[in-house]
Coordinates of C-alpha atoms in Angstrom, one line a residue:
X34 CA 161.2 101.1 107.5
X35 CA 164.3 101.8 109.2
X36 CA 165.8 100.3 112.1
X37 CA 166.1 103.2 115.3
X38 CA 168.6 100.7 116.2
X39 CA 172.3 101.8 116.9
X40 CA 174.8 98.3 117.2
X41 CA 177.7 100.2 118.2
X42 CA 176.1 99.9 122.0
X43 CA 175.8 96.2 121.8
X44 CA 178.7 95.6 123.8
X45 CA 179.8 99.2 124.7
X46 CA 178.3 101.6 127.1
X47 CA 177.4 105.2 126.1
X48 CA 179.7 107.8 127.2
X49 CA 177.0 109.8 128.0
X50 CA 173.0 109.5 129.3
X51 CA 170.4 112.0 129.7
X52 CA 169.0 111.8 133.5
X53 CA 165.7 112.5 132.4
X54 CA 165.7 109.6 129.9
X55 CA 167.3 107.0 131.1
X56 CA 167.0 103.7 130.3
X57 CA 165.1 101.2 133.4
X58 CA 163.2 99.1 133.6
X59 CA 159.7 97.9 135.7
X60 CA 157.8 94.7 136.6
X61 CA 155.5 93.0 133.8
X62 CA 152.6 91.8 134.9
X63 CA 150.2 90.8 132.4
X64 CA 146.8 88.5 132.6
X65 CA 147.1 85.8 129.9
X66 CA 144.0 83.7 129.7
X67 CA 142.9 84.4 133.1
X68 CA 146.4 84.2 134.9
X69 CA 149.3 86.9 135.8
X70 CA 152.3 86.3 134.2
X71 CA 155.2 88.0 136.1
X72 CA 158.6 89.3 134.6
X73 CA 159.9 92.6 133.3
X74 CA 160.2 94.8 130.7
X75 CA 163.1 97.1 129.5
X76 CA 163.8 99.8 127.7
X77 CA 166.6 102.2 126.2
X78 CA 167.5 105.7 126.7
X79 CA 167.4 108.3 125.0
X80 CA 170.9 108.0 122.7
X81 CA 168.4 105.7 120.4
X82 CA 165.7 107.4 118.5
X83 CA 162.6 106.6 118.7
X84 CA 160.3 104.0 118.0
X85 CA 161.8 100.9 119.0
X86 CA 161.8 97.5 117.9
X87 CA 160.3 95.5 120.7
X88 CA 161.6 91.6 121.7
X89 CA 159.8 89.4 123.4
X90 CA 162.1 87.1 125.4
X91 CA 160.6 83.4 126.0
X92 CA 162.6 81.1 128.4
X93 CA 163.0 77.0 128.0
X94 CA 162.0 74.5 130.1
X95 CA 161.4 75.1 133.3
X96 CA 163.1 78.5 132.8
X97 CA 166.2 77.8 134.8
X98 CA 168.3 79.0 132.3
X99 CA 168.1 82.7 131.6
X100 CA 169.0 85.0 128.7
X101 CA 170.1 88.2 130.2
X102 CA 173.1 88.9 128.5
X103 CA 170.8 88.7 125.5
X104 CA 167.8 91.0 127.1
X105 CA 170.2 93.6 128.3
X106 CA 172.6 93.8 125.0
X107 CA 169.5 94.1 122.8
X108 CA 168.1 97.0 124.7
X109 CA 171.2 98.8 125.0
X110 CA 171.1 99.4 120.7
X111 CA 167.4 100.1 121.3
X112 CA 165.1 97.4 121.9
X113 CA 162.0 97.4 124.3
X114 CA 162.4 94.3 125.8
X115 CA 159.8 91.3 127.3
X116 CA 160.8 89.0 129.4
X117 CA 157.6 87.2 131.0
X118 CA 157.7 83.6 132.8
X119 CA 155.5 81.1 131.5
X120 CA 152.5 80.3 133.6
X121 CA 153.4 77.8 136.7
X122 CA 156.7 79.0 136.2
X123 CA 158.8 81.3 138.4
X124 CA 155.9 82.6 140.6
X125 CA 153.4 83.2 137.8
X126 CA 149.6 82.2 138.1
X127 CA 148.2 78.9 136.7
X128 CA 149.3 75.8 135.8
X129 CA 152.7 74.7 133.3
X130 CA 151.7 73.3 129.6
X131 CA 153.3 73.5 126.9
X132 CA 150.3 74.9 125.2
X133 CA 150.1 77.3 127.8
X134 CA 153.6 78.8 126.9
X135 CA 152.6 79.1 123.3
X136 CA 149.4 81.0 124.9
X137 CA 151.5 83.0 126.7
X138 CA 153.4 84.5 123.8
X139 CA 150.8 85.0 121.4
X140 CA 149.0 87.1 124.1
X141 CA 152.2 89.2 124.8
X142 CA 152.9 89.4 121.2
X143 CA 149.6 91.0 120.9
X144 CA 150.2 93.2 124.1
X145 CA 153.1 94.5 122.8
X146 CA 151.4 95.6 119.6
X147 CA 148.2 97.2 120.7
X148 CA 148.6 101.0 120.8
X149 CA 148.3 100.9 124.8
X150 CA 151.7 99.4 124.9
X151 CA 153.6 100.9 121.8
X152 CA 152.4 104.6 122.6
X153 CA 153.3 104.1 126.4
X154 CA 156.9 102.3 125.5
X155 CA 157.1 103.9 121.9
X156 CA 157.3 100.9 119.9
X157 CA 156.8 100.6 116.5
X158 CA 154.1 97.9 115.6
X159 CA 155.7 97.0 112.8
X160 CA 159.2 95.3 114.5
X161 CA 158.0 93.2 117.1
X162 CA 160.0 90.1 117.5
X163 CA 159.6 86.4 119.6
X164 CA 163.0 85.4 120.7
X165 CA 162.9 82.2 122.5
X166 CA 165.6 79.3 123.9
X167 CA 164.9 75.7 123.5
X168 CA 161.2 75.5 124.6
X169 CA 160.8 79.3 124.5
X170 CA 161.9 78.8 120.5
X171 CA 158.9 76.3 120.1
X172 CA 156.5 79.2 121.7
X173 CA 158.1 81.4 119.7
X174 CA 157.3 79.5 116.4
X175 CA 154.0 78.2 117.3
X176 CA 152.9 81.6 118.1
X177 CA 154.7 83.7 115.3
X178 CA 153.1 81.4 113.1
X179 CA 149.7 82.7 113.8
X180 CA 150.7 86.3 113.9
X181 CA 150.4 87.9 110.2
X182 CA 151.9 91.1 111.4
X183 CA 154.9 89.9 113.5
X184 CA 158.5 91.3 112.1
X185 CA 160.4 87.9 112.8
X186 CA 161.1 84.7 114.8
X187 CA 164.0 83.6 116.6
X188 CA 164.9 80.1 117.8
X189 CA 167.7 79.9 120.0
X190 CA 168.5 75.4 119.6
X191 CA 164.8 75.1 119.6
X192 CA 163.1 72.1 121.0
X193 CA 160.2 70.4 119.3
X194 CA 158.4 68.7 121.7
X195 CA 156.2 66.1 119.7
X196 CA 159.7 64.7 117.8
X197 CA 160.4 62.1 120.7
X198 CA 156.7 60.8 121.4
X199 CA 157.6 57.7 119.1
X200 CA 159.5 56.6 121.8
X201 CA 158.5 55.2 125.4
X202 CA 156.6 57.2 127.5
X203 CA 159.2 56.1 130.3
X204 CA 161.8 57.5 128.3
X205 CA 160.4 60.7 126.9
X206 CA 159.2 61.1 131.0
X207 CA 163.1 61.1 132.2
X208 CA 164.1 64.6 131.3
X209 CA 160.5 66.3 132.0
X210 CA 160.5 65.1 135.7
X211 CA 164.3 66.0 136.5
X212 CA 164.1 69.8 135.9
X213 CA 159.8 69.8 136.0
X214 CA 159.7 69.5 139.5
X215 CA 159.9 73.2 140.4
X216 CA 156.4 74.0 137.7
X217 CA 153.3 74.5 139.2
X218 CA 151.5 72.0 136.9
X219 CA 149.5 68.9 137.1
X220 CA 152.0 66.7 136.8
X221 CA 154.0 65.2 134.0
X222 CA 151.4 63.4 132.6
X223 CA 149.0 66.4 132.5
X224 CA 152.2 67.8 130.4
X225 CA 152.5 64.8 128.2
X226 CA 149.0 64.7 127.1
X227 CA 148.8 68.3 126.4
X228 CA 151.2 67.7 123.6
X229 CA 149.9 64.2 122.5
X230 CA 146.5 65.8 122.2
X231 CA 148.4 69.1 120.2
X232 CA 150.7 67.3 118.5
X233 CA 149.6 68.4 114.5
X234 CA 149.2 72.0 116.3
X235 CA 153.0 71.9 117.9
X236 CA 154.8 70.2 115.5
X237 CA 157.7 72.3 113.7
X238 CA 157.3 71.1 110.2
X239 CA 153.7 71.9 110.2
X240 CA 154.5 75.3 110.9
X241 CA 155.8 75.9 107.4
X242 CA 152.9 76.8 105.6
X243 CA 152.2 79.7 107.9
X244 CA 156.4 80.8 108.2
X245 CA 157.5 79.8 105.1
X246 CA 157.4 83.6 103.9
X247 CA 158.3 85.1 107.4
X248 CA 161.6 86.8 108.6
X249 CA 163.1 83.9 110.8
X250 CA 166.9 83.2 112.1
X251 CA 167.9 79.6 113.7
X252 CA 171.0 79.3 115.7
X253 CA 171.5 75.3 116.4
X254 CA 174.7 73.6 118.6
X255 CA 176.5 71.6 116.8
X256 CA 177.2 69.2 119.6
X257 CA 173.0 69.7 121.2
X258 CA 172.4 66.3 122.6
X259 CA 168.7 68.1 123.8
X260 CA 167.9 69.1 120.4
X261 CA 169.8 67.6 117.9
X262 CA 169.7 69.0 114.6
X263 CA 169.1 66.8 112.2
X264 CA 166.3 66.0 114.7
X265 CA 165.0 69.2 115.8
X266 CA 166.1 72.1 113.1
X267 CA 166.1 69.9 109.7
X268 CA 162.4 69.0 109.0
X269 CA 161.2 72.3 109.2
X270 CA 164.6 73.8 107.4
X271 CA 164.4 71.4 104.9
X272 CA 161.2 72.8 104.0
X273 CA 162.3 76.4 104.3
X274 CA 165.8 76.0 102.3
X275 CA 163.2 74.3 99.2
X276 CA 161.2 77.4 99.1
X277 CA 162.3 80.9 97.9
X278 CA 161.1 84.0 99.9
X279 CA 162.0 87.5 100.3
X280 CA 162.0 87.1 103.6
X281 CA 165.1 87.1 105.7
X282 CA 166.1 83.3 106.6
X283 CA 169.0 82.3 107.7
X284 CA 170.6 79.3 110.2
X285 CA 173.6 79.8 112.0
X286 CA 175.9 76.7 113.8
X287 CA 178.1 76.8 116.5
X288 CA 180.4 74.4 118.3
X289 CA 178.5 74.5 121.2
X290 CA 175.6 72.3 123.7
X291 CA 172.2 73.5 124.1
X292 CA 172.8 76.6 126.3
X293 CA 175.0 78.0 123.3
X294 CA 177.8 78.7 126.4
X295 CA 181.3 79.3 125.0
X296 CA 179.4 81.4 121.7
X297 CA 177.3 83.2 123.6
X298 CA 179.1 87.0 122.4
X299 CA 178.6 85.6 118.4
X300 CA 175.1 84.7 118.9
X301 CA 173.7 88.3 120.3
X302 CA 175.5 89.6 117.3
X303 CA 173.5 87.2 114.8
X304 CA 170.6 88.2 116.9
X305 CA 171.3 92.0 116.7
X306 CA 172.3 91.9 112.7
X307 CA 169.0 90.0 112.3
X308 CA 166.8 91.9 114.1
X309 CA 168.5 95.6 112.2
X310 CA 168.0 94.0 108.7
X311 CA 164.7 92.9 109.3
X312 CA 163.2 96.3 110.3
X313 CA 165.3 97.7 107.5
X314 CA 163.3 95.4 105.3
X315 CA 160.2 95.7 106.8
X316 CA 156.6 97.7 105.4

């Protein structure tokens, strides 16, 4: 199926927009598992056929760091766009786990795909995407994995959070209750055990099995000191690389940290060329 995608817009405005269909957007708010989940969602204007692919954007950890250059240049060549915050983060309901995140996404995923939301946003069910940063990349795979239908996964230096509990709880505690402060949650520990008791569910390698044979692009920093990787990327890619697939797979490095700042214009491009060739490629 064809991609109603046009790339020329990525970083260029149209010259001209039709007033009565113009792209806007409105607030999100969606009950996942009992709690709102605030945010928005986005869409083009008229200059892009319809349907659209739609991309559900998943923040990190706590969500400080946003991804709106992203949001906005993948909407402009004619992507709905999510973007939700996690529960107990950013004013929505209930309380911050990690297996709440993965939760989150699955439910949106399946939101976005039910004919209430594609007829009302005209989205084709067929090209719906998770797009998440660091933590956001780990909801993104956890819950792509369990989503036979989804179009393709996108991990922006994803974090797996079960890689570091080998080492002491102290030290795997540090970075959690520096940003963590500002989730609603039950405390660090309450976060920590969630993944201790998930770990075989979270873990990134285990995913394979049920990604191995899905559309999926990895962009990694080369210089990540938050997710390294040879510790983060590798033991699922390893797996992936050792496999052949028709599906679209493909890992892209830059010279960058974790917030992929100082690359940022290269990696909406991956992200846009991905996204066109897999609904191009998909039934």
């Amino acid at each position: 199926m064809t991609a109603n995608l046009n790339l020329d817009y990525l970083f260029t405005d149209p010259e001209e927009l039709d007033p009565t269909e113009l792209p806007d957007y409105t607030t999100l708010d969606f009950v996942s598992n009992g709690s709102h989940i605030y945010g928005e969602i986005m869409w083009p204007s008229s200059n892009v056929p319809k349907p659209h692919p739609c991309v559900i954007m998943l923040h990190g950890f706590p969500g400080t760091a946003r991804n709106d250059d992203i949001s906005h240049a993948l909407c402009r060549i004619g992507c709905v766009v999510i973007v939700p915050h996690n529960r107990g983060a950013w004013g929505s309901q209930g309380k911050y786990l990690i297996t709440h995140c993965i939760e989150d996404a699955q439910n949106l995923a399946e939101y976005a795909h039910s004919p209430e939301f594609t007829q009302k946003y005209n989205v084709d069910p067929n090209q719906i995407f998770l797009l998440g940063h660091s933590m956001g990349a780990n909801s993104a795979l956890n819950a792509g994995r369990k989503l036979d239908w989804i179009c393709g996964i996108i991990m922006l230096t994803p974090y797996d959070p079960t890689r570091y509990l080998n080492r002491a709880k102290e030290s795997y505690f540090r970075s959690l209750l520096e940003e963590g402060k500002i989730l609603q949650s039950d405390g660090i520990d309450a976060i920590y055990d969630d993944v201790v008791l998930n770990r075989d569910e979270i873990s990134h390698p285990k995913a394979f099995e049920q990604v191995k044979d899905k559309n999926l692009l990895v962009v990694a920093g080369i210089y990540d000191s938050v997710s390294p990787i040879n510790e983060m990327i590798l033991p699922l890619w390893k797996l992936l690389e050792a496999h052949q697939t028709k599906a679209i797979q493909k890992r892209v490095e830059f010279p960058t940290e974790h917030g992929l700042l100082g690359r940022r214009i290269s990696v909406i491009k991956e992200i846009a060329g991905f996204i066109d060739s897999a609904c191009n490629t998909s039934q």
